[in-house]
Amino acid sequence: MAVTAKALPHAHAQEEHEDPREHLMLDPRPRGEMNAMAMEAMLSTNWKFWLVIVILAATVAYCLFYEWGVLIFEGQGVAGVTRPDYWGVFLVDVVFWIGISHAGTFISALLRVLKVEARRPFTRAAELMTTFGLVQAGISVFLHLGRVWLTYWMIPLPNQRGLWPDFHSPLMWDFMAITTYLLCSTMYLYMPLIPDLAMARDRSTGWRKLLYRVMALGFRGNEFQWKHLTTAMNIFAFAIIPVMFSVHTIVSWDFAMASRPGWSSTVFGPYFVIGALHSGIAAVLLVLFLIRSTMKHMDYFLRLEHFDFLGKLSLVISMIWAYFYFNDYIVPWYGGGTIEKTLLDFLARGPASPLWYAMLFCNIVVPWAILWNKNWRRKPWLLALVGIAVNIGMYLERYIIIPVTVTITRDPFTWRLYHPAIEIPITIGMFALFLLLYMLASRIIPLIPVWEVEEGQAAHSLRKLGKTEVVSLSELE
Amino acid sequence: MSEKISRRDFLKIAGTGAAAATVLTGCGPASRYVTREPYAKMPEYTMNGQSTYYATTCRECAAGCGLVVRTMQGRALKTEGNKYNPVNLGKTCARGQATLDGLYNPDRVTGPVKKSGKGSQDFTANATWDAAVQVVTDALTKNKPAEVAFLLGLAPDHLFDLVSDLCTALGAPAPLRYGALSLFEARATLGEAARAVFGKPDLLFFDLAGADVTFSFGANFLETWISPVAYTRGFANMRRGNPNKRGYLVQFEPRMSQTAAKADEWIPIVPGTEGMVAAALGSLISEAKFGVASAAFSNANVAKASQLSGVPLATFDHLAKLFLGAAHALAIPGGAALGQTNGLENGKAILTLNALAGNLGQPGGVFFTPASPLGDEYHRPANAKELGDLIGQMKSGSIKVLFIHGVNPVFEIPQALGFAPALSKVPTVISFSSFQDETAVLSDYVFPDHTGLESFGYQRVPTGSGQSMLSGAQPVVAPVFDTKATADVLLAAVAKAGGSLASTLPSKHEVEYIQNKLGSLLTAKDGFYAASEIESFWVQFQQFGGWWKNTPELGTPTASLDTPLTVSQPEYAGDGDFYLFPFVSPVLGEAGANKPWLQEIPDPTTTVTWSTWVEINPKTADALGLDNDDVVLITSPAGSVEVSVYKYPAIRPDTIAIPFGRGHTAYGRYAVQGQGVNPADLFNSQVNPAGDLAFGAMKVTITKTGKQRQLARLEGILGVYGYATPAK
Amino acid sequence: MSHAHEHAHEHQDATPKALSATGKWGMVIDQDLCTGCQACVAACAMENNLSFIGEDDVAYGRSMQWIRIERYWQGEYPKVSMTDYQPMMCQQCGNAPCEPVCPVYASVHSASEDLNVQVYNRCIGTRYCANNCPYQVREFNWRDWPLPEPMSNRLNPDVTVRQRGVMEKCTFCIQRIHTGENTAAAANRDVLDGEVVPACAQACPANAITFGRIDDPTTQVAQLAQDSRGYHQLEEMNTLPRVTYLKGGSKHGSNG
């Protein structure tokens, strides 16, 4: 490893009274100790943990699986969809969960490529959100179908009838994109996980040892394996970034390619991607807060600086989001199209307008009011609340884009409000499933990529330049 | 099983097989045994996959429109209009289209029922037709003739003729016929007005097609009025039939009906002032035309008419000019104008406008509908007074047996007349209803007739045809259930009774009776077809769905303008603030509530389905603090109903309107679904001088109940009415 | 005849998107004549085995009518009037927005009839087509609505009964078009003008609906479509609808 020392520009800007060891990167522990902490966090459960698991499992069983069964046997009529609101909460869930899943990729891939050090301890926690978020998104797609048992007709397999699916349809692009994203992000979750699985294999007994032995694929940590693994991860990191941008763009094209007023907008592509990041980062804030508060040793790995960093990131993204949202409104308003102006008026003055105002409050006012303040950014519980608010706001945003906007058609005789019905318990069930999977995963695989943390810690050091201590970072190959 | 079968066993097996091929059925006089045939050998005129079409007459109302019904393998699939029938010329209304929901209704009476008592809702078929015929025989013979009464519907005519003959032979009073439509159309008043102005109480025909300017006083001819399919055709020809002109329609009505919505001008008048307005117009027009107002309109006071009706004086001038300037002007009196205390005077004034226009017997004018080829007078439906007389007799116990067919009087006669309580005083009530309706519930016996599509018959037409005609009916399918033609039941009872009765009515069954009646047509001239004997005639009668002449024979009325007319002010019952304007649901008609597709089809003006509503002017509603879907209590001197509010933009602020057709307590699962109320519960029993119920002369109060019940509209209320109001 | 042959050849070579602006089967609706009586609605329901759904579902907007009569209000009492009654059904667009968005080819354009065809047995119920229809004329089977006996006797055997989860819409009574074409082919001739009549046009007492071969200038429907009162709904969307509406007459008795 060639070592070039570089003084970091922000080093002097640090508060003089801060102890450098507050930074994770400057507070190394022996590698064995960090691994032991990660293992202990994974292995320890208490009665509160299992109580929550049981409650979540029961919620999933009833709210998701049983109600889904009702939905399939009774038909979409038990949901709140109707003319003209053909798509409702299930589609909102699809977009929402894909949005959540973007955070993981952003953090583990984009921040890795950009060499942002702050990402190191929570890449896996975020990447897990991606995987489980995509599971929910996939379920949501199936939920809204009228004849879900025939979904396989969307798979382009050679068949007896000689029928292909229609690739003109944005739904097919969705299908291809989400499948690709799910596969790629699962692999990209798996690869950095291998060294940690190997570590866990070496430190466990019983069924865990067997499980990890299988999953670690024989990783021994020698130079040859590390080199190949790093190459693979780098390739994937670069490759998955365009996938991330394209997936949500393609999902946005479900709407942008339609002729509905309020949907047929060219700004939807980037707007949805930014929206996904907005809700994703906010969700990461919430999840990290929960992890830090409930799991052992996580306060060592997840520090105030990380929350500070994510808070700044969230603020920037909320500004970008506000810019795109403004664009999405000012342009049609200026254009003066009758139906577009009717739609804007409906959002501002119609029966759903409280939702619209709540969305603007949660997505713009809340982050802008709180995240500018450095002290406040270092309060995890406050950032968790901001995360909840932004997620509510972004859920409302999708709710407004889908069932509220769709009320306004070019034929006023058909305008009707949407009222969700079975969507409510099923959505609750999906949230419960997400949490359930996440909680189970946190006890099956190590949540912290210790090797990545250690890698960063190795590269960071404090150097004395004259009287001051400066943080320097080695460039890693 | 052994290889060897003994000879005895073989015969046993073979014999069982043969016996299984024949199946005993109990229904129908013709075949007691039905043999199973392979699919390759279908009944005559039926080929696998091919449809067979039968011409018949629609029985959903009494207009007599001809139908051609597509059947396949014994199932009726679709009704279309009979293009040969002069009334409808191949077209149908929504009720004719949905009549299959009646034929195949799950709540039909499936066989003869001896009820466990009046009020029992159990319609399990528990009697045989032989026993049923015996009950009818006993009813006819064991009671004095004066104690036997028949209450029939406006259709079918052949049964009315048979019952008339039966009553004559028996010495019993002639049958009354009634339907809710006849009440809402105030048929008796129309007839008396025609008698007063034109000399004969015959049914009139108004030639819309040729009219340049039509003043319709509450005649909803695009909806249910007398012959809506024929009048819709007339309206269409009025608009676009002549490339050089487009007829102009003015509708005088307190509420914008479907007909008023198609008019060029809607004049929102106070209910009951139609005659005063017509007379005032008559005086203005005749003054402009002759220099001095005609004697007929000499009593008219334009200022008073304007004040009482709410029509501005400037509008009077404009309308007078319009009528005067038209080469072909026409004035039509509708039920809303006639069902008033001053309804007869209203009718006379309106009809006299036609005399003023000089359109009698002219294109675009008024005609007499030709008499039916059977040569008899028009058999007017009973008016409220005549019904009241019958009900009085029932109450006093002078009626020992009442036969009811083709009408649901417990629902269709307003409760104020007291039919249902009087029914309980009649010892034997025999209903021939095909459906489990309210009257059948209160009957002692239900001997279900076939529905219209399973029946033979003929029907005179009230109007709509220029030619004298008889519309014919035949079964398009075999009876779905164990029902029996009422005519057959009566004739069988007559045969069983024997004696002079049987000799006066010798026909053994319905077809024979009809054929006897049609016998006079064999020698009729100018027929659409002719035959020398009845069997050939009968075949063509079935094939074409009736018989009519080739040449129109519309009669020319005559009238004079010399006799001064008086039109008194309308009188109203009740002291509420609001005029009640009831109207027949254009989609359901009087009896459509048991047909699910009719219930689901939206009302043309409000788009509401499945339930009843009350139309209130939006400003009035706001002033009362009422919003859409609020349930209000409407009270009249006769009763009250709870009904949801519909803020209706096109109704007078002092008037509310409620549609008639729902509010059933029986009549099948589809009729009792939804929130239906019957506005006839609000009518009192006041009649006008012609004997018709003054149903348009009620004033009612509106009370909030605090409850809400959403109306099922097809329209998106947000889009049609805006979302500034709280949305539902 | 050669012109028709060329025309047919054009259709066979044409990609699904390169369609004529006029179409082959077309409809004209005269709004001056339509009285809003709903006979067409009833006729269509009986002909095409439509399900009735009950009050609660109708209240929520799920009515299955393939043709519906729309109307609005103008002005305020006493100067209030109703707009023309507007029968709205599938416009069988030449450039149908519902076609490219179906992922499984359940909403396709038929080359032989130049109609938009909904393939019931292929539909998996994504409802994208209904979302994309600017006229909102597609109906979705939100539930199964089984008919109590003996009502199923009246079902038309020429038309499928749809399952829950399947989209449906007006087909211009394609079963009648096929019957008419088969009858004509069996008699070795072309279809005559007026021989093929959809259920709505057949029932309409005001003769407001005219139907026929709109690519043949001699037919009644083609001539009516050229009327000066004619217009297309949402013309700016460039959907190339096959239904021409004739504006209702003026309030002063004049023509046009």
PDB file of N, CA and C in Angstrom, chain C residues 1-39:
ATOM      1  N   MET C   1     -63.375  -1.481 -55.911  1.00  0.00           N
ATOM      2  CA  MET C   1     -62.933  -2.733 -55.269  1.00  0.00           C
ATOM      3  C   MET C   1     -61.421  -2.724 -55.095  1.00  0.00           C
ATOM      4  N   SER C   2     -60.728  -2.208 -56.111  1.00  0.00           N
ATOM      5  CA  SER C   2     -59.257  -2.243 -55.986  1.00  0.00           C
ATOM      6  C   SER C   2     -58.819  -1.297 -54.883  1.00  0.00           C
ATOM      7  N   HIS C   3     -59.564  -0.226 -54.725  1.00  0.00           N
ATOM      8  CA  HIS C   3     -59.203   0.706 -53.648  1.00  0.00           C
ATOM      9  C   HIS C   3     -59.316   0.016 -52.290  1.00  0.00           C
ATOM     10  N   ALA C   4     -60.381  -0.747 -52.162  1.00  0.00           N
ATOM     11  CA  ALA C   4     -60.575  -1.451 -50.890  1.00  0.00           C
ATOM     12  C   ALA C   4     -59.464  -2.472 -50.683  1.00  0.00           C
ATOM     13  N   HIS C   5     -59.067  -3.073 -51.800  1.00  0.00           N
ATOM     14  CA  HIS C   5     -58.016  -4.079 -51.684  1.00  0.00           C
ATOM     15  C   HIS C   5     -56.707  -3.442 -51.259  1.00  0.00           C
ATOM     16  N   GLU C   6     -56.429  -2.310 -51.869  1.00  0.00           N
ATOM     17  CA  GLU C   6     -55.203  -1.580 -51.479  1.00  0.00           C
ATOM     18  C   GLU C   6     -55.255  -1.232 -50.008  1.00  0.00           C
ATOM     19  N   HIS C   7     -56.415  -0.778 -49.641  1.00  0.00           N
ATOM     20  CA  HIS C   7     -56.609  -0.358 -48.260  1.00  0.00           C
ATOM     21  C   HIS C   7     -56.338  -1.519 -47.312  1.00  0.00           C
ATOM     22  N   ALA C   8     -56.868  -2.664 -47.693  1.00  0.00           N
ATOM     23  CA  ALA C   8     -56.678  -3.839 -46.851  1.00  0.00           C
ATOM     24  C   ALA C   8     -55.201  -4.204 -46.809  1.00  0.00           C
ATOM     25  N   HIS C   9     -54.565  -4.079 -47.944  1.00  0.00           N
ATOM     26  CA  HIS C   9     -53.139  -4.399 -48.012  1.00  0.00           C
ATOM     27  C   HIS C   9     -52.348  -3.467 -47.104  1.00  0.00           C
ATOM     28  N   GLU C  10     -52.730  -2.194 -47.156  1.00  0.00           N
ATOM     29  CA  GLU C  10     -52.085  -1.208 -46.283  1.00  0.00           C
ATOM     30  C   GLU C  10     -52.157  -1.643 -44.836  1.00  0.00           C
ATOM     31  N   HIS C  11     -53.345  -2.112 -44.450  1.00  0.00           N
ATOM     32  CA  HIS C  11     -53.513  -2.495 -43.061  1.00  0.00           C
ATOM     33  C   HIS C  11     -52.593  -3.650 -42.701  1.00  0.00           C
ATOM     34  N   GLN C  12     -52.474  -4.592 -43.618  1.00  0.00           N
ATOM     35  CA  GLN C  12     -51.661  -5.754 -43.279  1.00  0.00           C
ATOM     36  C   GLN C  12     -50.203  -5.373 -43.119  1.00  0.00           C
ATOM     37  N   ASP C  13     -49.744  -4.405 -43.960  1.00  0.00           N
ATOM     38  CA  ASP C  13     -48.340  -4.047 -43.850  1.00  0.00           C
ATOM     39  C   ASP C  13     -48.104  -3.073 -42.713  1.00  0.00           C
ATOM     40  N   ALA C  14     -49.139  -2.419 -42.269  1.00  0.00           N
ATOM     41  CA  ALA C  14     -48.941  -1.333 -41.311  1.00  0.00           C
ATOM     42  C   ALA C  14     -48.521  -1.891 -39.961  1.00  0.00           C
ATOM     43  N   THR C  15     -47.601  -1.193 -39.311  1.00  0.00           N
ATOM     44  CA  THR C  15     -47.291  -1.531 -37.924  1.00  0.00           C
ATOM     45  C   THR C  15     -48.499  -1.126 -37.092  1.00  0.00           C
ATOM     46  N   PRO C  16     -48.639  -1.677 -35.905  1.00  0.00           N
ATOM     47  CA  PRO C  16     -49.823  -1.375 -35.097  1.00  0.00           C
ATOM     48  C   PRO C  16     -50.021   0.117 -34.858  1.00  0.00           C
ATOM     49  N   LYS C  17     -48.978   0.909 -34.938  1.00  0.00           N
ATOM     50  CA  LYS C  17     -49.147   2.318 -34.622  1.00  0.00           C
ATOM     51  C   LYS C  17     -49.515   3.162 -35.837  1.00  0.00           C
ATOM     52  N   ALA C  18     -49.174   2.690 -37.039  1.00  0.00           N
ATOM     53  CA  ALA C  18     -49.429   3.516 -38.216  1.00  0.00           C
ATOM     54  C   ALA C  18     -50.826   3.241 -38.714  1.00  0.00           C
ATOM     55  N   LEU C  19     -51.821   3.868 -38.082  1.00  0.00           N
ATOM     56  CA  LEU C  19     -53.202   3.585 -38.432  1.00  0.00           C
ATOM     57  C   LEU C  19     -53.822   4.779 -39.117  1.00  0.00           C
ATOM     58  N   SER C  20     -54.906   4.533 -39.797  1.00  0.00           N
ATOM     59  CA  SER C  20     -55.570   5.628 -40.481  1.00  0.00           C
ATOM     60  C   SER C  20     -56.229   6.536 -39.447  1.00  0.00           C
ATOM     61  N   ALA C  21     -56.430   7.742 -39.820  1.00  0.00           N
ATOM     62  CA  ALA C  21     -57.063   8.681 -38.912  1.00  0.00           C
ATOM     63  C   ALA C  21     -58.543   8.372 -38.753  1.00  0.00           C
ATOM     64  N   THR C  22     -59.137   7.750 -39.768  1.00  0.00           N
ATOM     65  CA  THR C  22     -60.583   7.560 -39.729  1.00  0.00           C
ATOM     66  C   THR C  22     -60.983   6.222 -39.137  1.00  0.00           C
ATOM     67  N   GLY C  23     -60.309   5.165 -39.552  1.00  0.00           N
ATOM     68  CA  GLY C  23     -60.694   3.858 -39.043  1.00  0.00           C
ATOM     69  C   GLY C  23     -61.596   3.129 -40.015  1.00  0.00           C
ATOM     70  N   LYS C  24     -62.023   1.941 -39.611  1.00  0.00           N
ATOM     71  CA  LYS C  24     -62.862   1.110 -40.470  1.00  0.00           C
ATOM     72  C   LYS C  24     -64.308   1.130 -39.961  1.00  0.00           C
ATOM     73  N   TRP C  25     -64.546   0.729 -38.714  1.00  0.00           N
ATOM     74  CA  TRP C  25     -65.872   0.791 -38.129  1.00  0.00           C
ATOM     75  C   TRP C  25     -65.953   2.058 -37.286  1.00  0.00           C
ATOM     76  N   GLY C  26     -66.987   2.820 -37.485  1.00  0.00           N
ATOM     77  CA  GLY C  26     -67.092   4.080 -36.756  1.00  0.00           C
ATOM     78  C   GLY C  26     -68.516   4.338 -36.295  1.00  0.00           C
ATOM     79  N   MET C  27     -68.648   5.332 -35.463  1.00  0.00           N
ATOM     80  CA  MET C  27     -69.936   5.629 -34.856  1.00  0.00           C
ATOM     81  C   MET C  27     -70.144   7.132 -34.848  1.00  0.00           C
ATOM     82  N   VAL C  28     -71.389   7.539 -35.012  1.00  0.00           N
ATOM     83  CA  VAL C  28     -71.737   8.957 -34.895  1.00  0.00           C
ATOM     84  C   VAL C  28     -72.843   9.066 -33.861  1.00  0.00           C
ATOM     85  N   ILE C  29     -72.701   9.988 -32.946  1.00  0.00           N
ATOM     86  CA  ILE C  29     -73.714  10.189 -31.905  1.00  0.00           C
ATOM     87  C   ILE C  29     -74.243  11.600 -32.021  1.00  0.00           C
ATOM     88  N   ASP C  30     -75.518  11.703 -32.301  1.00  0.00           N
ATOM     89  CA  ASP C  30     -76.133  13.019 -32.468  1.00  0.00           C
ATOM     90  C   ASP C  30     -76.656  13.498 -31.114  1.00  0.00           C
ATOM     91  N   GLN C  31     -75.947  14.447 -30.523  1.00  0.00           N
ATOM     92  CA  GLN C  31     -76.325  14.899 -29.191  1.00  0.00           C
ATOM     93  C   GLN C  31     -77.571  15.756 -29.202  1.00  0.00           C
ATOM     94  N   ASP C  32     -78.016  16.188 -30.395  1.00  0.00           N
ATOM     95  CA  ASP C  32     -79.278  16.914 -30.435  1.00  0.00           C
ATOM     96  C   ASP C  32     -80.435  15.957 -30.241  1.00  0.00           C
ATOM     97  N   LEU C  33     -80.218  14.678 -30.610  1.00  0.00           N
ATOM     98  CA  LEU C  33     -81.284  13.704 -30.517  1.00  0.00           C
ATOM     99  C   LEU C  33     -81.248  12.911 -29.221  1.00  0.00           C
ATOM    100  N   CYS C  34     -80.066  12.698 -28.660  1.00  0.00           N
ATOM    101  CA  CYS C  34     -79.976  11.877 -27.460  1.00  0.00           C
ATOM    102  C   CYS C  34     -80.789  12.493 -26.349  1.00  0.00           C
ATOM    103  N   THR C  35     -81.715  11.722 -25.784  1.00  0.00           N
ATOM    104  CA  THR C  35     -82.571  12.250 -24.735  1.00  0.00           C
ATOM    105  C   THR C  35     -82.112  11.806 -23.355  1.00  0.00           C
ATOM    106  N   GLY C  36     -81.005  11.062 -23.277  1.00  0.00           N
ATOM    107  CA  GLY C  36     -80.525  10.603 -21.979  1.00  0.00           C
ATOM    108  C   GLY C  36     -81.350   9.482 -21.392  1.00  0.00           C
ATOM    109  N   CYS C  37     -82.121   8.761 -22.207  1.00  0.00           N
ATOM    110  CA  CYS C  37     -83.080   7.797 -21.674  1.00  0.00           C
ATOM    111  C   CYS C  37     -82.452   6.516 -21.151  1.00  0.00           C
ATOM    112  N   GLN C  38     -81.163   6.263 -21.448  1.00  0.00           N
ATOM    113  CA  GLN C  38     -80.439   5.088 -20.929  1.00  0.00           C
ATOM    114  C   GLN C  38     -80.881   3.770 -21.561  1.00  0.00           C
ATOM    115  N   ALA C  39     -81.650   3.814 -22.652  1.00  0.00           N
ATOM    116  CA  ALA C  39     -81.990   2.550 -23.317  1.00  0.00           C
ATOM    117  C   ALA C  39     -80.731   1.879 -23.840  1.00  0.00           C
TER     118      ALA C  39
END
